[in-house]
mmCIF file of C-alpha atoms in Angstrom:
data_model
loop_
_atom_site.group_PDB
_atom_site.id
_atom_site.type_symbol
_atom_site.label_atom_id
_atom_site.label_comp_id
_atom_site.label_asym_id
_atom_site.label_seq_id
_atom_site.Cartn_x
_atom_site.Cartn_y
_atom_site.Cartn_z
ATOM 1 C CA MET I 18 -23.331 -76.494 14.866
ATOM 2 C CA SER I 19 -19.865 -77.526 15.956
ATOM 3 C CA ALA I 20 -16.798 -75.363 15.753
ATOM 4 C CA ALA I 21 -15.484 -77.737 13.162
ATOM 5 C CA THR I 22 -18.548 -77.097 11.052
ATOM 6 C CA LYS I 23 -18.028 -73.346 11.167
ATOM 7 C CA SER I 24 -14.408 -73.497 10.127
ATOM 8 C CA ALA I 25 -13.351 -72.634 6.616
ATOM 9 C CA PRO I 26 -13.372 -75.514 4.162
ATOM 10 C CA LYS I 27 -10.045 -77.257 3.891
ATOM 11 C CA PRO I 28 -8.471 -78.356 0.599
ATOM 12 C CA ALA I 29 -9.388 -81.846 -0.550
ATOM 13 C CA PRO I 30 -6.850 -84.483 0.392
ATOM 14 C CA LYS I 31 -4.625 -85.568 -2.421
ATOM 15 C CA SER I 32 -5.838 -89.118 -1.949
ATOM 16 C CA ALA I 33 -9.321 -88.180 -3.203
ATOM 17 C CA SER I 34 -8.636 -89.553 -6.639
ATOM 18 C CA LYS I 35 -10.619 -92.050 -8.641
ATOM 19 C CA LYS I 36 -8.236 -94.893 -7.922
ATOM 20 C CA THR I 37 -5.253 -95.539 -5.735
ATOM 21 C CA ALA I 38 -2.159 -97.092 -7.169
ATOM 22 C CA THR I 39 -0.567 -100.212 -5.813
ATOM 23 C CA PRO I 40 -1.288 -100.643 -2.102
ATOM 24 C CA ALA I 41 0.775 -98.321 0.057
ATOM 25 C CA PRO I 42 0.578 -97.297 3.699
ATOM 26 C CA ALA I 43 -2.746 -95.610 4.346
ATOM 27 C CA PRO I 44 -2.968 -92.034 5.538
ATOM 28 C CA LYS I 45 -3.312 -91.699 9.284
ATOM 29 C CA PRO I 46 -5.947 -89.118 10.123
ATOM 30 C CA THR I 47 -5.802 -87.236 13.375
ATOM 31 C CA ALA I 48 -9.398 -87.384 14.512
ATOM 32 C CA ALA I 49 -9.485 -84.017 16.226
ATOM 33 C CA ALA I 50 -7.446 -82.254 13.550
ATOM 34 C CA ASN I 51 -8.399 -80.906 10.152
ATOM 35 C CA GLY I 52 -12.008 -80.391 11.190
ATOM 36 C CA ILE I 53 -12.662 -84.124 11.324
ATOM 37 C CA HIS I 54 -15.256 -85.136 13.912
ATOM 38 C CA PRO I 55 -13.766 -87.530 16.505
ATOM 39 C CA GLY I 56 -16.679 -89.919 15.984
ATOM 40 C CA SER I 57 -15.631 -90.487 12.386
ATOM 41 C CA LEU I 58 -14.116 -93.757 11.282
ATOM 42 C CA LEU I 59 -12.205 -93.141 8.079
ATOM 43 C CA SER I 60 -9.370 -95.647 8.359
ATOM 44 C CA ILE I 61 -8.697 -98.598 10.610
ATOM 45 C CA THR I 62 -5.314 -97.040 11.348
ATOM 46 C CA GLN I 63 -6.901 -94.170 13.292
ATOM 47 C CA LEU I 64 -7.986 -96.573 16.050
ATOM 48 C CA SER I 65 -5.691 -97.520 18.909
ATOM 49 C CA LEU I 66 -5.995 -101.077 20.177
ATOM 50 C CA ASP I 67 -7.751 -99.698 23.259
ATOM 51 C CA GLU I 68 -10.320 -98.083 20.968
ATOM 52 C CA VAL I 69 -10.693 -101.336 19.028
ATOM 53 C CA SER I 70 -11.316 -103.136 22.333
ATOM 54 C CA SER I 71 -13.874 -100.515 23.315
ATOM 55 C CA ILE I 72 -15.765 -100.888 20.021
ATOM 56 C CA LEU I 73 -15.726 -104.690 20.316
ATOM 57 C CA ALA I 74 -16.999 -104.490 23.893
ATOM 58 C CA LEU I 75 -19.793 -102.118 22.926
ATOM 59 C CA ALA I 76 -20.744 -104.323 19.979
ATOM 60 C CA ASP I 77 -20.882 -107.325 22.293
ATOM 61 C CA LYS I 78 -23.069 -105.452 24.784
ATOM 62 C CA LEU I 79 -25.493 -104.224 22.128
ATOM 63 C CA ALA I 80 -25.688 -107.600 20.400
ATOM 64 C CA ASN I 81 -26.468 -109.474 23.585
ATOM 65 C CA GLU I 82 -28.959 -107.210 25.300
ATOM 66 C CA PRO I 83 -32.674 -107.077 24.419
ATOM 67 C CA LEU I 84 -33.617 -104.616 21.699
ATOM 68 C CA SER I 85 -35.697 -102.684 24.208
ATOM 69 C CA LYS I 86 -32.518 -101.791 26.115
ATOM 70 C CA HIS I 87 -31.051 -99.752 23.277
ATOM 71 C CA ALA I 88 -34.007 -99.032 21.004
ATOM 72 C CA GLU I 89 -33.996 -95.357 21.987
ATOM 73 C CA LEU I 90 -30.251 -94.804 22.231
ATOM 74 C CA LEU I 91 -30.258 -92.716 19.043
ATOM 75 C CA ASP I 92 -33.919 -91.732 19.279
ATOM 76 C CA ASN I 93 -34.816 -89.587 16.259
ATOM 77 C CA ARG I 94 -31.192 -88.878 15.413
ATOM 78 C CA LYS I 95 -30.797 -88.387 11.669
ATOM 79 C CA ILE I 96 -28.365 -90.563 9.746
ATOM 80 C CA ALA I 97 -27.747 -90.371 6.003
ATOM 81 C CA LEU I 98 -26.499 -93.301 3.968
ATOM 82 C CA LEU I 99 -24.711 -91.891 0.941
ATOM 83 C CA PHE I 100 -23.896 -94.690 -1.464
ATOM 84 C CA TYR I 101 -22.179 -94.141 -4.799
ATOM 85 C CA GLU I 102 -21.665 -97.882 -5.315
ATOM 86 C CA SER I 103 -23.981 -100.852 -5.083
ATOM 87 C CA SER I 104 -24.071 -102.659 -1.775
ATOM 88 C CA THR I 105 -26.211 -105.244 -0.062
ATOM 89 C CA ARG I 106 -24.479 -106.276 3.154
ATOM 90 C CA THR I 107 -22.844 -103.025 4.206
ATOM 91 C CA ARG I 108 -25.749 -100.733 3.354
ATOM 92 C CA THR I 109 -28.411 -102.959 4.891
ATOM 93 C CA SER I 110 -26.264 -103.641 7.917
ATOM 94 C CA PHE I 111 -25.682 -99.945 8.630
ATOM 95 C CA GLU I 112 -29.340 -99.124 8.027
ATOM 96 C CA LEU I 113 -30.636 -101.873 10.294
ATOM 97 C CA ALA I 114 -28.073 -100.947 12.933
ATOM 98 C CA ALA I 115 -29.205 -97.326 12.897
ATOM 99 C CA LYS I 116 -32.876 -98.208 13.077
ATOM 100 C CA SER I 117 -32.352 -100.705 15.869
ATOM 101 C CA LEU I 118 -30.891 -97.826 17.904
ATOM 102 C CA GLY I 119 -33.925 -95.640 17.186
ATOM 103 C CA ALA I 120 -32.385 -93.391 14.540
ATOM 104 C CA MET I 121 -34.050 -92.114 11.393
ATOM 105 C CA THR I 122 -32.255 -92.960 8.165
ATOM 106 C CA THR I 123 -32.337 -91.757 4.613
ATOM 107 C CA LEU I 124 -30.640 -93.389 1.667
ATOM 108 C CA VAL I 125 -29.103 -91.292 -1.090
ATOM 109 C CA SER I 126 -27.662 -93.130 -4.069
ATOM 110 C CA ASP I 127 -25.954 -91.869 -7.174
ATOM 111 C CA LYS I 128 -28.731 -93.316 -9.318
ATOM 112 C CA SER I 129 -31.662 -91.392 -7.892
ATOM 113 C CA SER I 130 -30.422 -88.036 -6.689
ATOM 114 C CA SER I 131 -28.739 -84.820 -7.753
ATOM 115 C CA ILE I 132 -25.497 -86.785 -7.870
ATOM 116 C CA GLU I 133 -26.687 -88.135 -11.206
ATOM 117 C CA LYS I 134 -26.953 -84.524 -12.402
ATOM 118 C CA GLY I 135 -23.334 -83.838 -11.502
ATOM 119 C CA GLU I 136 -23.558 -82.494 -7.964
ATOM 120 C CA SER I 137 -20.229 -82.711 -6.141
ATOM 121 C CA LEU I 138 -19.614 -84.808 -3.047
ATOM 122 C CA LYS I 139 -19.031 -81.611 -1.064
ATOM 123 C CA ASP I 140 -22.334 -80.060 -2.092
ATOM 124 C CA THR I 141 -24.238 -83.273 -1.488
ATOM 125 C CA GLY I 142 -22.717 -83.512 1.983
ATOM 126 C CA LEU I 143 -23.510 -79.895 2.799
ATOM 127 C CA THR I 144 -27.076 -80.416 1.586
ATOM 128 C CA LEU I 145 -27.511 -83.443 3.812
ATOM 129 C CA ARG I 146 -26.134 -81.474 6.755
ATOM 130 C CA ALA I 147 -28.508 -78.570 6.055
ATOM 131 C CA LEU I 148 -31.376 -81.056 6.044
ATOM 132 C CA GLY I 149 -30.420 -82.174 9.532
ATOM 133 C CA ALA I 150 -28.203 -85.194 8.966
ATOM 134 C CA GLU I 151 -26.051 -85.739 12.053
ATOM 135 C CA CYS I 152 -23.892 -88.553 10.663
ATOM 136 C CA ILE I 153 -23.089 -89.704 7.136
ATOM 137 C CA ILE I 154 -22.219 -93.231 6.121
ATOM 138 C CA LEU I 155 -20.343 -93.030 2.840
ATOM 139 C CA ARG I 156 -19.469 -95.567 0.180
ATOM 140 C CA HIS I 157 -17.670 -94.034 -2.765
ATOM 141 C CA ASN I 158 -15.624 -95.215 -5.711
ATOM 142 C CA ALA I 159 -12.935 -92.602 -5.058
ATOM 143 C CA SER I 160 -10.270 -93.407 -2.504
ATOM 144 C CA GLY I 161 -10.016 -90.662 0.100
ATOM 145 C CA SER I 162 -13.566 -89.393 -0.369
ATOM 146 C CA PRO I 163 -14.552 -89.963 3.303
ATOM 147 C CA TYR I 164 -11.732 -87.613 4.388
ATOM 148 C CA LEU I 165 -13.027 -84.938 2.054
ATOM 149 C CA LEU I 166 -16.617 -85.322 3.257
ATOM 150 C CA ALA I 167 -15.590 -85.301 6.920
ATOM 151 C CA GLN I 168 -13.507 -82.162 6.464
ATOM 152 C CA GLN I 169 -16.140 -80.307 4.479
ATOM 153 C CA THR I 170 -19.112 -81.110 6.697
ATOM 154 C CA GLY I 171 -17.608 -81.456 10.181
ATOM 155 C CA LEU I 172 -20.041 -84.333 10.725
ATOM 156 C CA PRO I 173 -19.043 -87.787 11.895
ATOM 157 C CA VAL I 174 -18.440 -89.804 8.735
ATOM 158 C CA LEU I 175 -18.239 -93.578 8.679
ATOM 159 C CA ASN I 176 -16.283 -95.030 5.788
ATOM 160 C CA ALA I 177 -18.360 -97.809 4.238
ATOM 161 C CA GLY I 178 -15.729 -98.474 1.586
ATOM 162 C CA ASP I 179 -13.773 -95.970 -0.505
ATOM 163 C CA GLY I 180 -12.429 -97.114 -3.839
ATOM 164 C CA MET I 181 -9.546 -99.527 -3.420
ATOM 165 C CA HIS I 182 -8.513 -97.895 -0.158
ATOM 166 C CA GLU I 183 -10.229 -99.124 3.019
ATOM 167 C CA HIS I 184 -13.282 -100.740 4.562
ATOM 168 C CA PRO I 185 -12.650 -100.308 8.309
ATOM 169 C CA SER I 186 -16.005 -101.555 9.617
ATOM 170 C CA GLN I 187 -15.483 -104.787 7.653
ATOM 171 C CA ALA I 188 -12.084 -105.264 9.312
ATOM 172 C CA LEU I 189 -13.681 -104.822 12.745
ATOM 173 C CA LEU I 190 -16.448 -107.318 12.044
ATOM 174 C CA ASP I 191 -13.917 -109.756 10.635
ATOM 175 C CA LEU I 192 -11.869 -109.361 13.797
ATOM 176 C CA ARG I 193 -14.932 -109.975 15.976
ATOM 177 C CA THR I 194 -15.616 -113.155 13.984
ATOM 178 C CA ILE I 195 -12.038 -114.410 14.286
ATOM 179 C CA LEU I 196 -11.866 -113.731 18.025
ATOM 180 C CA SER I 197 -15.195 -115.451 18.621
ATOM 181 C CA ARG I 198 -14.360 -118.544 16.557
ATOM 182 C CA LEU I 199 -10.867 -118.891 18.026
ATOM 183 C CA GLY I 200 -12.082 -118.356 21.583
ATOM 184 C CA LYS I 201 -10.070 -115.197 22.126
ATOM 185 C CA LYS I 202 -10.863 -112.280 24.432
ATOM 186 C CA GLN I 203 -12.320 -109.144 22.888
ATOM 187 C CA ALA I 204 -10.058 -106.891 24.936
ATOM 188 C CA VAL I 205 -7.297 -107.037 22.385
ATOM 189 C CA ASP I 206 -3.628 -106.208 22.674
ATOM 190 C CA GLU I 207 -0.442 -106.730 20.694
ATOM 191 C CA LYS I 208 -0.344 -110.452 21.526
ATOM 192 C CA THR I 209 -3.993 -111.434 21.112
ATOM 193 C CA LEU I 210 -3.371 -113.208 17.802
ATOM 194 C CA ASP I 211 0.145 -114.454 18.488
ATOM 195 C CA GLY I 212 0.623 -117.772 16.724
ATOM 196 C CA VAL I 213 -2.351 -117.253 14.407
ATOM 197 C CA THR I 214 -1.736 -117.206 10.651
ATOM 198 C CA ILE I 215 -4.397 -115.680 8.441
ATOM 199 C CA CYS I 216 -4.296 -116.200 4.690
ATOM 200 C CA ILE I 217 -6.076 -113.596 2.537
ATOM 201 C CA THR I 218 -6.388 -114.897 -1.010
ATOM 202 C CA GLY I 219 -7.555 -113.422 -4.262
ATOM 203 C CA ASP I 220 -7.826 -109.939 -5.712
ATOM 204 C CA ILE I 221 -5.673 -108.173 -3.135
ATOM 205 C CA LEU I 222 -4.865 -105.269 -5.468
ATOM 206 C CA HIS I 223 -8.433 -104.018 -5.642
ATOM 207 C CA SER I 224 -9.630 -105.108 -2.205
ATOM 208 C CA ARG I 225 -10.274 -102.484 0.443
ATOM 209 C CA VAL I 226 -11.226 -105.363 2.747
ATOM 210 C CA ALA I 227 -7.804 -106.965 2.351
ATOM 211 C CA ARG I 228 -6.130 -103.628 2.934
ATOM 212 C CA SER I 229 -7.970 -102.829 6.171
ATOM 213 C CA ASN I 230 -7.446 -106.339 7.496
ATOM 214 C CA ALA I 231 -3.763 -106.266 6.563
ATOM 215 C CA LEU I 232 -3.433 -102.996 8.455
ATOM 216 C CA LEU I 233 -5.230 -104.269 11.556
ATOM 217 C CA LEU I 234 -4.514 -107.951 12.142
ATOM 218 C CA PRO I 235 -0.683 -107.783 12.369
ATOM 219 C CA ARG I 236 -1.055 -105.174 15.117
ATOM 220 C CA LEU I 237 -2.605 -107.931 17.237
ATOM 221 C CA GLY I 238 0.281 -110.304 16.579
ATOM 222 C CA ALA I 239 -1.184 -112.226 13.637
ATOM 223 C CA LYS I 240 0.918 -113.373 10.735
ATOM 224 C CA VAL I 241 -0.896 -112.380 7.539
ATOM 225 C CA ILE I 242 -0.175 -114.160 4.271
ATOM 226 C CA LEU I 243 -1.375 -112.389 1.134
ATOM 227 C CA CYS I 244 -1.854 -114.862 -1.691
ATOM 228 C CA GLY I 245 -2.741 -114.381 -5.335
ATOM 229 C CA PRO I 246 -1.394 -114.088 -8.868
ATOM 230 C CA SER I 247 1.044 -111.309 -9.696
ATOM 231 C CA GLN I 248 -1.615 -109.302 -11.590
ATOM 232 C CA LEU I 249 -3.722 -109.080 -8.433
ATOM 233 C CA LEU I 250 -1.006 -109.069 -5.787
ATOM 234 C CA PRO I 251 1.895 -106.702 -6.502
ATOM 235 C CA PRO I 252 5.130 -107.163 -4.529
ATOM 236 C CA GLU I 253 4.642 -103.746 -2.908
ATOM 237 C CA ALA I 254 1.699 -105.130 -0.915
ATOM 238 C CA VAL I 255 4.174 -106.533 1.586
ATOM 239 C CA GLN I 256 4.841 -102.941 2.658
ATOM 240 C CA LEU I 257 1.332 -102.506 4.046
ATOM 241 C CA SER I 258 2.444 -103.547 7.505
ATOM 242 C CA THR I 259 4.969 -105.591 9.381
ATOM 243 C CA GLY I 260 3.940 -109.214 9.837
ATOM 244 C CA ILE I 261 2.867 -109.609 6.214
ATOM 245 C CA THR I 262 4.298 -112.092 3.745
ATOM 246 C CA LEU I 263 3.426 -112.816 0.129
ATOM 247 C CA GLU I 264 2.827 -116.294 -1.224
ATOM 248 C CA ARG I 265 1.945 -117.255 -4.806
ATOM 249 C CA ASP I 266 1.303 -120.922 -4.006
ATOM 250 C CA PHE I 267 -2.134 -121.195 -2.417
ATOM 251 C CA ASP I 268 -1.542 -124.734 -1.204
ATOM 252 C CA ALA I 269 1.629 -123.637 0.598
ATOM 253 C CA ALA I 270 -0.234 -120.719 2.165
ATOM 254 C CA LEU I 271 -3.072 -122.947 3.333
ATOM 255 C CA LYS I 272 -0.688 -125.354 5.049
ATOM 256 C CA GLN I 273 0.350 -122.564 7.409
ATOM 257 C CA SER I 274 -3.040 -121.021 8.102
ATOM 258 C CA GLN I 275 -5.655 -121.246 10.819
ATOM 259 C CA VAL I 276 -7.894 -118.730 9.042
ATOM 260 C CA VAL I 277 -8.428 -118.356 5.308
ATOM 261 C CA MET I 278 -10.206 -115.320 3.921
ATOM 262 C CA MET I 279 -11.274 -115.585 0.287
ATOM 263 C CA LEU I 280 -11.885 -112.554 -1.935
ATOM 264 C CA ARG I 281 -13.985 -111.984 -5.014
ATOM 265 C CA ILE I 282 -12.414 -111.163 -8.378
ATOM 266 C CA GLN I 283 -13.601 -107.601 -8.881
ATOM 267 C CA LYS I 284 -14.232 -107.644 -12.614
ATOM 268 C CA GLU I 285 -15.517 -104.063 -12.475
ATOM 269 C CA ARG I 286 -12.064 -102.863 -11.351
ATOM 270 C CA LEU I 287 -9.799 -104.983 -13.558
ATOM 271 C CA ALA I 288 -9.317 -102.101 -16.035
ATOM 272 C CA GLY I 289 -7.684 -104.102 -18.788
ATOM 273 C CA LEU I 290 -5.925 -106.702 -16.655
ATOM 274 C CA GLN I 291 -6.033 -110.029 -18.419
ATOM 275 C CA ILE I 292 -7.013 -112.738 -15.970
ATOM 276 C CA ASP I 293 -7.486 -116.319 -17.141
ATOM 277 C CA LEU I 294 -10.359 -117.273 -14.877
ATOM 278 C CA ALA I 295 -10.004 -120.983 -15.577
ATOM 279 C CA ASP I 296 -6.360 -120.857 -14.552
ATOM 280 C CA TYR I 297 -7.211 -118.690 -11.555
ATOM 281 C CA GLN I 298 -9.837 -121.184 -10.485
ATOM 282 C CA ARG I 299 -7.343 -124.024 -10.798
ATOM 283 C CA GLN I 300 -4.684 -122.300 -8.732
ATOM 284 C CA PHE I 301 -6.613 -120.283 -6.153
ATOM 285 C CA GLN I 302 -10.102 -121.698 -5.692
ATOM 286 C CA LEU I 303 -10.857 -122.949 -2.193
ATOM 287 C CA ASN I 304 -12.563 -126.262 -2.847
ATOM 288 C CA ASP I 305 -13.208 -129.378 -0.846
ATOM 289 C CA GLU I 306 -10.166 -131.282 -2.092
ATOM 290 C CA ARG I 307 -7.755 -128.439 -1.409
ATOM 291 C CA TYR I 308 -9.264 -127.643 1.967
ATOM 292 C CA ALA I 309 -9.156 -131.285 3.111
ATOM 293 C CA ALA I 310 -5.583 -131.725 1.919
ATOM 294 C CA TYR I 311 -3.979 -128.569 3.262
ATOM 295 C CA ALA I 312 -6.111 -126.889 5.935
ATOM 296 C CA PRO I 313 -8.812 -129.270 7.181
ATOM 297 C CA ASN I 314 -9.529 -127.236 10.316
ATOM 298 C CA ALA I 315 -9.102 -123.699 9.038
ATOM 299 C CA LEU I 316 -11.786 -121.120 9.648
ATOM 300 C CA VAL I 317 -13.236 -120.015 6.283
ATOM 301 C CA MET I 318 -14.237 -116.391 5.731
ATOM 302 C CA HIS I 319 -15.426 -114.260 2.824
ATOM 303 C CA PRO I 320 -16.559 -110.613 2.933
ATOM 304 C CA GLY I 321 -19.006 -111.141 0.083
ATOM 305 C CA PRO I 322 -20.395 -110.995 -2.428
ATOM 306 C CA MET I 323 -19.257 -114.532 -3.221
ATOM 307 C CA ILE I 324 -18.964 -115.949 -6.699
ATOM 308 C CA ARG I 325 -19.645 -119.591 -5.959
ATOM 309 C CA GLY I 326 -17.707 -121.830 -8.267
ATOM 310 C CA LEU I 327 -14.967 -119.267 -8.910
ATOM 311 C CA GLU I 328 -13.004 -118.342 -5.784
ATOM 312 C CA ILE I 329 -14.885 -120.740 -3.507
ATOM 313 C CA THR I 330 -17.097 -123.760 -3.961
ATOM 314 C CA ALA I 331 -20.541 -124.124 -2.448
ATOM 315 C CA ASP I 332 -19.587 -127.075 -0.249
ATOM 316 C CA ILE I 333 -16.881 -124.980 1.424
ATOM 317 C CA ALA I 334 -18.977 -121.825 1.642
ATOM 318 C CA ASP I 335 -21.756 -123.745 3.368
ATOM 319 C CA GLY I 336 -19.540 -126.117 5.340
ATOM 320 C CA PRO I 337 -19.154 -126.361 9.098
ATOM 321 C CA GLN I 338 -15.919 -124.353 9.152
ATOM 322 C CA SER I 339 -17.481 -121.461 7.269
ATOM 323 C CA ALA I 340 -18.053 -118.250 9.253
ATOM 324 C CA ILE I 341 -19.434 -116.311 6.298
ATOM 325 C CA GLU I 342 -22.951 -115.832 7.663
ATOM 326 C CA GLU I 343 -21.499 -115.090 11.087
ATOM 327 C CA GLN I 344 -19.486 -112.275 9.525
ATOM 328 C CA VAL I 345 -22.713 -110.718 8.289
ATOM 329 C CA SER I 346 -24.331 -111.000 11.720
ATOM 330 C CA ASN I 347 -21.288 -109.497 13.380
ATOM 331 C CA GLY I 348 -21.503 -106.590 10.977
ATOM 332 C CA LEU I 349 -24.776 -105.498 12.510
ATOM 333 C CA ALA I 350 -23.303 -105.442 16.011
ATOM 334 C CA ILE I 351 -20.142 -103.632 14.960
ATOM 335 C CA ARG I 352 -22.074 -100.998 13.058
ATOM 336 C CA MET I 353 -24.398 -100.377 15.995
ATOM 337 C CA ALA I 354 -21.294 -99.745 18.083
ATOM 338 C CA LEU I 355 -19.781 -97.428 15.474
ATOM 339 C CA LEU I 356 -22.977 -95.387 15.232
ATOM 340 C CA ALA I 357 -23.216 -95.124 19.019
ATOM 341 C CA ARG I 358 -19.570 -94.049 19.091
ATOM 342 C CA ALA I 359 -20.188 -91.476 16.367
ATOM 343 C CA LEU I 360 -23.236 -89.857 17.949
ATOM 344 C CA THR I 361 -22.875 -90.447 21.679
ATOM 345 C CA GLY I 362 -19.177 -91.018 22.134
ATOM 346 C CA GLY I 363 -19.920 -94.673 22.859
ATOM 347 C CA ALA I 364 -22.126 -93.990 25.885
ATOM 348 C CA ALA I 365 -24.486 -96.942 25.519
#
């Protein structure tokens, strides 16, 4: 048991609420402070660019070597996947990544566990630790919950999406996809994406993917355009980071962009917002006509799940400029690297 584990429980962070308000600068955890294990990844902002480069390099190594080379890297290590929200890509990706490194995994969901009976996140985390879990991958509908779990358990915690806050592993896999498709080096610095404009379009307000990408990509020199209707893109979003601009006209945003990242309308989070989906589709859907007219060579991305026919049409999603399946593949490599970092310090 680590010293961090033995320390007295710390108060829950104030950000551990059901929902965050309008996007604002994310908290910046100090990995070694507050009892948080240094192998945790709670926010993309906790990583220096050198650490981002290291994770990308490790992901590249693990993805390109035979399975037999790393199949015992995490031999019999115990990893818990604690999911309070539905997930296909992230959950499966983390689970396959863990198993490909030789780890044992267990899935705990809110629908089939003591969580359904009202058990707290703290008690569930402590129970998993008592059962031998050495790392917890957490998806939760409350922003800030990974900080709470990391502080209370002292275990490495990987944030697999917390409320409307962050999704740091998605930002890393998106970055790996962009660098690969644009022919950039994976040893990133402040100028790696100089001259590259990335348009993120859709439900920015509720998107933890947009938030993590908006916090990461400008640090590499990218210009990030956030695009969407006022209900889903508040003016305050421009404060997320330097290098961000807001644009309501999707066609104007596309004209400037080498990469366009589409987002799903998160109906489950609209909470009374009135969105005219027909009007949204007319103004913000990435379709063949719009793509050909304004950004015929742009790289197309989507974190999923996609609603074909709403934010993106099938011909674009399946077209030659689409990197959507590549994003999913890159997720496996990135998550292998994050697990190796969490449990071995990255010694792969």
